[in-house]
């Protein structure tokens, strides 16, 4: 668990972070989001003490981070940044093994760990371990950056716009593969971005910041359905309703009702069918009901246009 | 001294004709050869030209010399030196762009040196006054050569020992940066002769008044002021390149190194310094070549070195004595330069620089 306790940071009378408090439960994926200059990166960097707060404390598992020796603390926290910062004079293998070497692991263990990490991020160890950073594409370099951050098996991972410099197509691939990694490893992650689609897609919990203040700290769904103020509302855009529908799994909302002439849709394995997908199908076919069937559970039921309308107005105060 | 001029074709018409034929042939092949092989042909002809030129020179000198006339001197005219110089430029430019195995490249430059050595051992040049000056001064020549090398390398050594920490300090501290960089630039603008002069009073004072310095053998003239002055000159390239090399280390790389839990020393030694190393080596290389040349002036304050022959030659108007000093200095500088080049190439390779790009460094 990471707890931010009344964190503030001033730079020459400019307040970058202003009295921010929140708790990230262990194994959760927390996204810090907000417009540039809102203090999200500064907040992130207080965790591994790259920024020393002017006021307040950061606690990891209820222990003040000041109680840990600095290098020890940092070696237990993986760190990925937008510019990646791969060491240009080291091979991919050496880059990944930096923290294990600092932790004085045995040579054999390090070697195995490097291959393991490369495979985890989807790069073939035989092909990549001897390459230099300059021989990698942007996406490959960022994968190596993630592998390097995870190599020391840290319980916490800090990621500062890690996919920001990657083109949109590759970014989506990286997001998907990183989410797969997270499902496997269950790290506690603090992730900074200004891309709200990225935030909504990846986060378990979102911290929205503006001008150094924490505005709202909630699940993506709640942030969409109950935005705390006009800023949050406008930040997540006019298509908030659609975004929310996109996050709701249709199978969770089907009702057991008979309907003769309904449109039908079968949800295959590994597939998700959201309320937004259902709405799209309904609009495409100009009809009011769709029968959804789940291949995995064999469950079947109806989604109606009327229901979707209900969800869309739900909780939205205006 | 007055003398007679002997153009090559009056000494040996046959050899001059051969030279001209070779020249025309080389031009012809240069035009005809496929692009890929052009460089190779040019190099080959340069090599043949070089060999012939030296050989013919020695032979002609032999023909002109009169064994009974002991004060006769045979000097090489400007034409010879110009030819040699242009051949040298051609050789190194073409060698540089030749797309061939390093061994073949080494063969071309090594071959020329080897051939020169062969001719020297064969006494081909012994009739030339340059060689006569050498024979007359051989003992002193070796002594001053060693002296020259030791002064130059000691100075560069001090330059590294002082310049690198200074640059690192300047890189770490804004205030030091503002003092150090202008200082080393200022030093560079002081003419070497006045620098030697400026150093005489303080060093004499130290030697006379502080026992420690006296025991070290420090004095106002001789090796000490020479090495002090030359070390100061070595500072600029070393400080500047070390400083820029460190400054250029990517901020993200430093941030990552910090975030990964490296101590400041670990970060410096295994990241920042290594990334700056190629630039630092360039600085040392520049300093070396520059100092080997500048060491010439050390002769003026009694430190010796090859400059002695140059200033003696200047005083006596003996062109060949000047060359006896100048030519070895040039060769020394070239050897130091290519030695550093080899070292740099190796280190760049070890540090994975130039991967993924074909970069040629001179």
Tab-separated table of N, CA and C in Angstrom, chain A residues 94-243:
chain	number	residue	atom	x	y	z
A	94	UNK	N	22.464	-6.117	-20.351
A	94	UNK	CA	23.100	-5.373	-19.253
A	94	UNK	C	22.138	-4.337	-18.674
A	95	UNK	N	21.351	-3.715	-19.542
A	95	UNK	CA	20.373	-2.741	-19.076
A	95	UNK	C	19.396	-3.381	-18.097
A	96	UNK	N	18.885	-4.562	-18.500
A	96	UNK	CA	17.877	-5.214	-17.665
A	96	UNK	C	18.495	-5.682	-16.351
A	97	UNK	N	19.773	-6.035	-16.390
A	97	UNK	CA	20.364	-6.618	-15.181
A	97	UNK	C	20.942	-5.571	-14.225
A	98	UNK	N	20.697	-4.292	-14.489
A	98	UNK	CA	21.283	-3.262	-13.619
A	98	UNK	C	20.863	-3.447	-12.157
A	99	UNK	N	19.549	-3.485	-11.922
A	99	UNK	CA	19.102	-3.591	-10.528
A	99	UNK	C	19.487	-4.943	-9.913
A	100	UNK	N	19.272	-6.071	-10.606
A	100	UNK	CA	19.762	-7.337	-10.032
A	100	UNK	C	21.243	-7.290	-9.675
A	101	UNK	N	22.049	-6.625	-10.505
A	101	UNK	CA	23.476	-6.534	-10.178
A	101	UNK	C	23.688	-5.667	-8.932
A	102	UNK	N	22.901	-4.567	-8.848
A	102	UNK	CA	23.010	-3.720	-7.649
A	102	UNK	C	22.602	-4.505	-6.404
A	103	UNK	N	21.645	-5.430	-6.605
A	103	UNK	CA	21.175	-6.233	-5.482
A	103	UNK	C	22.079	-7.432	-5.237
A	104	UNK	N	23.134	-7.530	-6.040
A	104	UNK	CA	24.157	-8.582	-5.900
A	104	UNK	C	23.584	-9.990	-6.010
A	105	UNK	N	22.716	-10.187	-6.996
A	105	UNK	CA	22.233	-11.534	-7.264
A	105	UNK	C	23.375	-12.330	-7.887
A	106	UNK	N	23.222	-13.676	-7.869
A	106	UNK	CA	24.254	-14.498	-8.499
A	106	UNK	C	24.140	-14.362	-10.017
A	107	UNK	N	25.266	-14.631	-10.663
A	107	UNK	CA	25.340	-14.476	-12.111
A	107	UNK	C	24.286	-15.329	-12.832
A	108	UNK	N	24.164	-16.553	-12.349
A	108	UNK	CA	23.239	-17.489	-12.977
A	108	UNK	C	21.790	-16.996	-12.835
A	109	UNK	N	21.483	-16.513	-11.641
A	109	UNK	CA	20.127	-16.023	-11.368
A	109	UNK	C	19.833	-14.808	-12.252
A	110	UNK	N	20.825	-13.933	-12.406
A	110	UNK	CA	20.629	-12.745	-13.228
A	110	UNK	C	20.368	-13.142	-14.674
A	111	UNK	N	21.164	-14.108	-15.155
A	111	UNK	CA	21.027	-14.538	-16.547
A	111	UNK	C	19.604	-15.065	-16.806
A	112	UNK	N	19.150	-15.884	-15.865
A	112	UNK	CA	17.809	-16.453	-16.019
A	112	UNK	C	16.748	-15.361	-15.956
A	113	UNK	N	16.962	-14.432	-15.040
A	113	UNK	CA	15.998	-13.343	-14.849
A	113	UNK	C	15.876	-12.497	-16.117
A	114	UNK	N	16.998	-12.233	-16.768
A	114	UNK	CA	16.981	-11.408	-17.978
A	114	UNK	C	16.138	-12.072	-19.071
A	115	UNK	N	16.370	-13.372	-19.283
A	115	UNK	CA	15.579	-14.065	-20.311
A	115	UNK	C	14.106	-14.050	-19.955
A	116	UNK	N	13.862	-14.314	-18.664
A	116	UNK	CA	12.488	-14.344	-18.182
A	116	UNK	C	11.789	-13.001	-18.450
A	117	UNK	N	12.491	-11.912	-18.141
A	117	UNK	CA	11.920	-10.572	-18.305
A	117	UNK	C	11.670	-10.260	-19.775
A	118	UNK	N	12.656	-10.630	-20.632
A	118	UNK	CA	12.480	-10.358	-22.061
A	118	UNK	C	11.276	-11.114	-22.599
A	119	UNK	N	11.130	-12.369	-22.160
A	119	UNK	CA	9.986	-13.140	-22.626
A	119	UNK	C	8.683	-12.530	-22.119
A	120	UNK	N	8.712	-12.062	-20.888
A	120	UNK	CA	7.524	-11.453	-20.292
A	120	UNK	C	7.041	-10.258	-21.119
A	121	UNK	N	7.976	-9.450	-21.593
A	121	UNK	CA	7.562	-8.273	-22.362
A	121	UNK	C	7.451	-8.577	-23.852
A	122	UNK	N	7.592	-9.863	-24.200
A	122	UNK	CA	7.334	-10.267	-25.574
A	122	UNK	C	8.489	-10.044	-26.533
A	123	UNK	N	9.714	-10.095	-26.017
A	123	UNK	CA	10.871	-9.998	-26.904
A	123	UNK	C	11.675	-11.297	-26.789
A	124	UNK	N	12.118	-11.798	-27.923
A	124	UNK	CA	12.878	-13.037	-27.931
A	124	UNK	C	14.282	-12.808	-27.353
A	125	UNK	N	14.615	-13.479	-26.224
A	125	UNK	CA	15.914	-13.228	-25.575
A	125	UNK	C	17.107	-13.455	-26.509
A	126	UNK	N	17.066	-14.533	-27.313
A	126	UNK	CA	18.209	-14.817	-28.185
A	126	UNK	C	18.429	-13.691	-29.174
A	127	UNK	N	17.327	-13.110	-29.586
A	127	UNK	CA	17.414	-12.093	-30.623
A	127	UNK	C	17.777	-10.725	-30.051
A	128	UNK	N	17.350	-10.468	-28.827
A	128	UNK	CA	17.465	-9.091	-28.329
A	128	UNK	C	18.532	-8.840	-27.277
A	129	UNK	N	18.965	-9.894	-26.551
A	129	UNK	CA	19.788	-9.571	-25.371
A	129	UNK	C	21.100	-8.884	-25.713
A	130	UNK	N	21.645	-9.142	-26.905
A	130	UNK	CA	22.945	-8.539	-27.229
A	130	UNK	C	22.824	-7.226	-28.005
A	131	UNK	N	21.604	-6.810	-28.269
A	131	UNK	CA	21.456	-5.563	-29.026
A	131	UNK	C	21.762	-4.346	-28.159
A	132	UNK	N	22.080	-3.237	-28.823
A	132	UNK	CA	22.256	-1.995	-28.069
A	132	UNK	C	20.975	-1.186	-28.160
A	133	UNK	N	20.832	-0.207	-27.267
A	133	UNK	CA	19.609	0.584	-27.229
A	133	UNK	C	19.342	1.262	-28.577
A	134	UNK	N	20.405	1.656	-29.271
A	134	UNK	CA	20.210	2.382	-30.531
A	134	UNK	C	19.680	1.477	-31.636
A	135	UNK	N	19.721	0.175	-31.404
A	135	UNK	CA	19.237	-0.742	-32.441
A	135	UNK	C	17.776	-1.132	-32.235
A	136	UNK	N	17.131	-0.522	-31.237
A	136	UNK	CA	15.747	-0.885	-30.948
A	136	UNK	C	14.785	0.162	-31.509
A	137	UNK	N	13.582	-0.275	-31.863
A	137	UNK	CA	12.551	0.690	-32.239
A	137	UNK	C	11.980	1.290	-30.954
A	138	UNK	N	11.167	2.347	-31.088
A	138	UNK	CA	10.608	2.997	-29.901
A	138	UNK	C	9.830	2.032	-29.021
A	139	UNK	N	8.991	1.203	-29.645
A	139	UNK	CA	8.175	0.249	-28.896
A	139	UNK	C	9.033	-0.797	-28.201
A	140	UNK	N	10.031	-1.298	-28.942
A	140	UNK	CA	10.922	-2.312	-28.355
A	140	UNK	C	11.681	-1.735	-27.176
A	141	UNK	N	12.161	-0.483	-27.355
A	141	UNK	CA	12.920	0.156	-26.279
A	141	UNK	C	12.049	0.289	-25.037
A	142	UNK	N	10.761	0.656	-25.223
A	142	UNK	CA	9.893	0.827	-24.069
A	142	UNK	C	9.616	-0.518	-23.388
A	143	UNK	N	9.529	-1.587	-24.181
A	143	UNK	CA	9.386	-2.915	-23.585
A	143	UNK	C	10.604	-3.256	-22.731
A	144	UNK	N	11.787	-2.938	-23.287
A	144	UNK	CA	13.004	-3.197	-22.510
A	144	UNK	C	13.000	-2.349	-21.239
A	145	UNK	N	12.489	-1.111	-21.369
A	145	UNK	CA	12.396	-0.243	-20.195
A	145	UNK	C	11.535	-0.866	-19.110
A	146	UNK	N	10.421	-1.467	-19.522
A	146	UNK	CA	9.532	-2.126	-18.557
A	146	UNK	C	10.227	-3.355	-17.964
A	147	UNK	N	10.897	-4.122	-18.839
A	147	UNK	CA	11.613	-5.316	-18.363
A	147	UNK	C	12.674	-4.918	-17.347
A	148	UNK	N	13.362	-3.809	-17.617
A	148	UNK	CA	14.416	-3.354	-16.714
A	148	UNK	C	13.835	-2.961	-15.353
A	149	UNK	N	12.669	-2.284	-15.413
A	149	UNK	CA	12.062	-1.842	-14.157
A	149	UNK	C	11.568	-3.024	-13.325
A	150	UNK	N	11.176	-4.109	-14.010
A	150	UNK	CA	10.626	-5.257	-13.289
A	150	UNK	C	11.692	-6.253	-12.862
A	151	UNK	N	12.917	-6.086	-13.377
A	151	UNK	CA	13.940	-7.114	-13.203
A	151	UNK	C	14.257	-7.409	-11.738
A	152	UNK	N	14.272	-6.388	-10.915
A	152	UNK	CA	14.599	-6.606	-9.499
A	152	UNK	C	13.415	-7.117	-8.695
A	153	UNK	N	12.329	-7.462	-9.380
A	153	UNK	CA	11.091	-7.923	-8.768
A	153	UNK	C	10.588	-6.966	-7.691
A	154	UNK	N	10.436	-5.686	-8.038
A	154	UNK	CA	9.971	-4.720	-7.039
A	154	UNK	C	8.471	-4.865	-6.828
A	155	UNK	N	7.996	-4.680	-5.602
A	155	UNK	CA	6.547	-4.756	-5.378
A	155	UNK	C	5.817	-3.544	-5.949
A	156	UNK	N	6.551	-2.447	-6.162
A	156	UNK	CA	5.930	-1.210	-6.631
A	156	UNK	C	6.538	-0.800	-7.960
A	157	UNK	N	5.708	-0.280	-8.841
A	157	UNK	CA	6.185	0.179	-10.140
A	157	UNK	C	5.691	1.605	-10.360
A	158	UNK	N	6.620	2.520	-10.646
A	158	UNK	CA	6.241	3.897	-10.976
A	158	UNK	C	6.422	4.093	-12.471
A	159	UNK	N	5.387	4.583	-13.143
A	159	UNK	CA	5.491	4.743	-14.588
A	159	UNK	C	5.050	6.156	-14.963
A	160	UNK	N	5.981	6.899	-15.546
A	160	UNK	CA	5.704	8.289	-15.887
A	160	UNK	C	5.495	8.427	-17.396
A	161	UNK	N	4.260	8.473	-17.814
A	161	UNK	CA	3.894	8.507	-19.232
A	161	UNK	C	4.717	7.533	-20.062
A	162	UNK	N	4.714	6.267	-19.681
A	162	UNK	CA	5.642	5.333	-20.327
A	162	UNK	C	5.368	5.139	-21.820
A	163	UNK	N	4.114	5.281	-22.219
A	163	UNK	CA	3.811	5.017	-23.630
A	163	UNK	C	3.566	6.309	-24.403
A	164	UNK	N	3.895	7.443	-23.781
A	164	UNK	CA	3.597	8.739	-24.375
A	164	UNK	C	4.316	9.022	-25.676
A	165	UNK	N	5.533	8.453	-25.837
A	165	UNK	CA	6.307	8.776	-27.034
A	165	UNK	C	6.139	7.732	-28.133
A	166	UNK	N	5.214	6.791	-27.917
A	166	UNK	CA	5.045	5.712	-28.887
A	166	UNK	C	3.839	6.033	-29.775
A	167	UNK	N	3.903	5.649	-31.057
A	167	UNK	CA	2.793	5.969	-31.961
A	167	UNK	C	1.517	5.242	-31.520
A	168	UNK	N	0.338	5.769	-31.896
A	168	UNK	CA	-0.931	5.271	-31.350
A	168	UNK	C	-1.138	3.764	-31.507
A	169	UNK	N	-0.756	3.206	-32.650
A	169	UNK	CA	-0.991	1.775	-32.853
A	169	UNK	C	-0.144	0.955	-31.901
A	170	UNK	N	1.156	1.309	-31.854
A	170	UNK	CA	2.043	0.595	-30.941
A	170	UNK	C	1.669	0.822	-29.491
A	171	UNK	N	1.135	2.006	-29.201
A	171	UNK	CA	0.766	2.317	-27.832
A	171	UNK	C	-0.301	1.348	-27.354
A	172	UNK	N	-1.277	1.100	-28.247
A	172	UNK	CA	-2.349	0.200	-27.854
A	172	UNK	C	-1.816	-1.208	-27.603
A	173	UNK	N	-0.878	-1.637	-28.485
A	173	UNK	CA	-0.276	-2.963	-28.305
A	173	UNK	C	0.461	-3.028	-26.971
A	174	UNK	N	1.203	-1.963	-26.680
A	174	UNK	CA	1.960	-1.928	-25.426
A	174	UNK	C	1.022	-1.946	-24.220
A	175	UNK	N	-0.080	-1.187	-24.321
A	175	UNK	CA	-1.051	-1.151	-23.217
A	175	UNK	C	-1.608	-2.537	-22.952
A	176	UNK	N	-2.013	-3.192	-24.055
A	176	UNK	CA	-2.575	-4.536	-23.915
A	176	UNK	C	-1.571	-5.461	-23.254
A	177	UNK	N	-0.329	-5.442	-23.773
A	177	UNK	CA	0.616	-6.415	-23.244
A	177	UNK	C	1.013	-6.057	-21.819
A	178	UNK	N	0.979	-4.756	-21.499
A	178	UNK	CA	1.306	-4.407	-20.123
A	178	UNK	C	0.187	-4.826	-19.159
A	179	UNK	N	-1.050	-4.720	-19.631
A	179	UNK	CA	-2.161	-5.146	-18.776
A	179	UNK	C	-2.115	-6.651	-18.525
A	180	UNK	N	-1.683	-7.382	-19.552
A	180	UNK	CA	-1.523	-8.834	-19.385
A	180	UNK	C	-0.443	-9.112	-18.326
A	181	UNK	N	0.675	-8.358	-18.422
A	181	UNK	CA	1.756	-8.524	-17.445
A	181	UNK	C	1.256	-8.229	-16.031
A	182	UNK	N	0.470	-7.172	-15.912
A	182	UNK	CA	-0.021	-6.768	-14.591
A	182	UNK	C	-0.979	-7.815	-14.007
A	183	UNK	N	-1.807	-8.410	-14.878
A	183	UNK	CA	-2.719	-9.460	-14.380
A	183	UNK	C	-1.907	-10.607	-13.798
A	184	UNK	N	-0.713	-10.846	-14.406
A	184	UNK	CA	0.138	-11.933	-13.967
A	184	UNK	C	0.899	-11.564	-12.690
A	185	UNK	N	1.459	-10.337	-12.657
A	185	UNK	CA	2.393	-9.988	-11.582
A	185	UNK	C	1.749	-9.289	-10.390
A	186	UNK	N	0.634	-8.607	-10.613
A	186	UNK	CA	-0.085	-7.938	-9.521
A	186	UNK	C	0.800	-6.986	-8.718
A	187	UNK	N	1.472	-6.084	-9.408
A	187	UNK	CA	2.278	-5.079	-8.720
A	187	UNK	C	1.374	-3.941	-8.262
A	188	UNK	N	1.881	-3.155	-7.324
A	188	UNK	CA	1.201	-1.904	-7.008
A	188	UNK	C	1.771	-0.870	-7.958
A	189	UNK	N	0.897	-0.286	-8.796
A	189	UNK	CA	1.420	0.579	-9.848
A	189	UNK	C	0.892	2.007	-9.725
A	190	UNK	N	1.804	2.962	-9.835
A	190	UNK	CA	1.399	4.357	-9.968
A	190	UNK	C	1.790	4.772	-11.378
A	191	UNK	N	0.812	5.243	-12.133
A	191	UNK	CA	0.989	5.439	-13.558
A	191	UNK	C	0.527	6.850	-13.911
A	192	UNK	N	1.430	7.654	-14.460
A	192	UNK	CA	1.068	9.026	-14.817
A	192	UNK	C	0.760	9.112	-16.305
A	193	UNK	N	-0.321	9.752	-16.648
A	193	UNK	CA	-0.624	9.966	-18.062
A	193	UNK	C	-1.494	11.205	-18.200
A	194	UNK	N	-1.577	11.753	-19.422
A	194	UNK	CA	-2.584	12.782	-19.648
A	194	UNK	C	-3.593	12.305	-20.683
A	195	UNK	N	-3.466	11.022	-21.031
A	195	UNK	CA	-4.346	10.424	-22.027
A	195	UNK	C	-5.476	9.703	-21.286
A	196	UNK	N	-6.705	10.288	-21.338
A	196	UNK	CA	-7.764	9.736	-20.485
A	196	UNK	C	-8.236	8.364	-20.970
A	197	UNK	N	-8.119	8.090	-22.284
A	197	UNK	CA	-8.502	6.758	-22.746
A	197	UNK	C	-7.604	5.708	-22.121
A	198	UNK	N	-6.292	6.083	-22.081
A	198	UNK	CA	-5.327	5.183	-21.471
A	198	UNK	C	-5.681	4.966	-19.995
A	199	UNK	N	-6.021	6.059	-19.323
A	199	UNK	CA	-6.345	5.967	-17.900
A	199	UNK	C	-7.554	5.072	-17.666
A	200	UNK	N	-8.629	5.311	-18.431
A	200	UNK	CA	-9.866	4.561	-18.213
A	200	UNK	C	-9.684	3.092	-18.530
A	201	UNK	N	-8.830	2.843	-19.529
A	201	UNK	CA	-8.622	1.471	-19.977
A	201	UNK	C	-7.826	0.664	-18.953
A	202	UNK	N	-6.807	1.296	-18.373
A	202	UNK	CA	-5.869	0.516	-17.585
A	202	UNK	C	-6.103	0.577	-16.074
A	203	UNK	N	-6.717	1.650	-15.603
A	203	UNK	CA	-6.712	1.883	-14.151
A	203	UNK	C	-7.702	1.023	-13.381
A	204	UNK	N	-7.292	0.641	-12.154
A	204	UNK	CA	-8.253	0.141	-11.178
A	204	UNK	C	-8.850	1.349	-10.480
A	205	UNK	N	-7.994	2.348	-10.327
A	205	UNK	CA	-8.403	3.520	-9.587
A	205	UNK	C	-7.711	4.739	-10.199
A	206	UNK	N	-8.445	5.864	-10.267
A	206	UNK	CA	-7.914	7.040	-10.945
A	206	UNK	C	-7.837	8.213	-9.977
A	207	UNK	N	-6.684	8.931	-10.022
A	207	UNK	CA	-6.576	10.167	-9.245
A	207	UNK	C	-6.530	11.318	-10.239
A	208	UNK	N	-7.557	12.166	-10.222
A	208	UNK	CA	-7.588	13.300	-11.143
A	208	UNK	C	-7.002	14.508	-10.434
A	209	UNK	N	-5.992	15.123	-11.068
A	209	UNK	CA	-5.358	16.279	-10.437
A	209	UNK	C	-5.519	17.516	-11.295
A	210	UNK	N	-5.565	18.672	-10.619
A	210	UNK	CA	-5.620	19.941	-11.320
A	210	UNK	C	-4.914	20.971	-10.460
A	211	UNK	N	-4.008	21.705	-11.068
A	211	UNK	CA	-3.257	22.752	-10.377
A	211	UNK	C	-2.729	22.322	-9.007
A	212	UNK	N	-2.123	21.158	-8.988
A	212	UNK	CA	-1.485	20.689	-7.766
A	212	UNK	C	-2.413	20.060	-6.752
A	213	UNK	N	-3.723	20.091	-7.034
A	213	UNK	CA	-4.664	19.533	-6.061
A	213	UNK	C	-5.268	18.241	-6.581
A	214	UNK	N	-5.589	17.373	-5.632
A	214	UNK	CA	-6.290	16.153	-5.997
A	214	UNK	C	-7.775	16.473	-6.047
A	215	UNK	N	-8.392	16.300	-7.214
A	215	UNK	CA	-9.790	16.666	-7.363
A	215	UNK	C	-10.699	15.485	-7.060
A	216	UNK	N	-10.347	14.345	-7.619
A	216	UNK	CA	-11.198	13.176	-7.393
A	216	UNK	C	-10.351	11.921	-7.408
A	217	UNK	N	-10.654	11.002	-6.514
A	217	UNK	CA	-9.919	9.744	-6.424
A	217	UNK	C	-10.953	8.634	-6.362
A	218	UNK	N	-11.114	7.934	-7.488
A	218	UNK	CA	-12.225	6.981	-7.551
A	218	UNK	C	-11.988	5.979	-8.672
A	219	UNK	N	-12.887	5.002	-8.801
A	219	UNK	CA	-12.771	4.031	-9.886
A	219	UNK	C	-13.124	4.735	-11.194
A	220	UNK	N	-12.636	4.208	-12.321
A	220	UNK	CA	-12.936	4.847	-13.609
A	220	UNK	C	-14.438	5.007	-13.835
A	221	UNK	N	-15.195	3.968	-13.474
A	221	UNK	CA	-16.633	4.004	-13.715
A	221	UNK	C	-17.297	5.115	-12.913
A	222	UNK	N	-16.906	5.221	-11.657
A	222	UNK	CA	-17.477	6.272	-10.819
A	222	UNK	C	-17.083	7.658	-11.283
A	223	UNK	N	-15.858	7.780	-11.771
A	223	UNK	CA	-15.426	9.094	-12.242
A	223	UNK	C	-16.252	9.514	-13.445
A	224	UNK	N	-16.594	8.530	-14.282
A	224	UNK	CA	-17.423	8.850	-15.444
A	224	UNK	C	-18.861	9.132	-15.051
A	225	UNK	N	-19.362	8.366	-14.064
A	225	UNK	CA	-20.776	8.528	-13.748
A	225	UNK	C	-21.020	9.624	-12.718
A	226	UNK	N	-20.023	9.838	-11.822
A	226	UNK	CA	-20.216	10.877	-10.812
A	226	UNK	C	-19.032	11.829	-10.783
A	227	UNK	N	-18.821	12.559	-11.863
A	227	UNK	CA	-17.696	13.502	-11.850
A	227	UNK	C	-17.910	14.529	-10.751
A	228	UNK	N	-16.842	14.794	-10.015
A	228	UNK	CA	-16.980	15.619	-8.822
A	228	UNK	C	-17.310	17.071	-9.149
A	229	UNK	N	-16.707	17.577	-10.223
A	229	UNK	CA	-17.015	18.967	-10.578
A	229	UNK	C	-16.939	19.173	-12.092
A	230	UNK	N	-17.134	20.383	-12.503
A	230	UNK	CA	-17.179	20.691	-13.931
A	230	UNK	C	-15.850	20.367	-14.612
A	231	UNK	N	-14.757	20.559	-13.874
A	231	UNK	CA	-13.453	20.279	-14.463
A	231	UNK	C	-13.328	18.808	-14.851
A	232	UNK	N	-13.640	17.926	-13.897
A	232	UNK	CA	-13.529	16.490	-14.168
A	232	UNK	C	-14.445	16.118	-15.327
A	233	UNK	N	-15.616	16.699	-15.289
A	233	UNK	CA	-16.607	16.411	-16.315
A	233	UNK	C	-16.082	16.803	-17.693
A	234	UNK	N	-15.540	17.991	-17.779
A	234	UNK	CA	-15.076	18.439	-19.094
A	234	UNK	C	-13.783	17.731	-19.482
A	235	UNK	N	-12.966	17.379	-18.461
A	235	UNK	CA	-11.708	16.717	-18.774
A	235	UNK	C	-11.957	15.374	-19.434
A	236	UNK	N	-12.987	14.677	-18.974
A	236	UNK	CA	-13.255	13.361	-19.551
A	236	UNK	C	-14.157	13.431	-20.776
A	237	UNK	N	-14.524	14.661	-21.149
A	237	UNK	CA	-15.113	14.845	-22.464
A	237	UNK	C	-16.610	14.690	-22.533
A	238	UNK	N	-17.159	15.061	-23.708
A	238	UNK	CA	-18.595	15.025	-23.927
A	238	UNK	C	-19.119	13.617	-24.134
A	239	UNK	N	-18.202	12.721	-24.499
A	239	UNK	CA	-18.662	11.349	-24.750
A	239	UNK	C	-18.502	10.480	-23.502
A	240	UNK	N	-18.600	11.146	-22.344
A	240	UNK	CA	-18.468	10.442	-21.081
A	240	UNK	C	-19.438	9.269	-20.986
A	241	UNK	N	-20.664	9.517	-21.477
A	241	UNK	CA	-21.695	8.487	-21.415
A	241	UNK	C	-21.259	7.253	-22.184
A	242	UNK	N	-20.766	7.495	-23.382
A	242	UNK	CA	-20.333	6.367	-24.217
A	242	UNK	C	-19.148	5.649	-23.587
A	243	UNK	N	-18.238	6.453	-23.006
A	243	UNK	CA	-17.067	5.849	-22.360
A	243	UNK	C	-17.507	4.934	-21.227
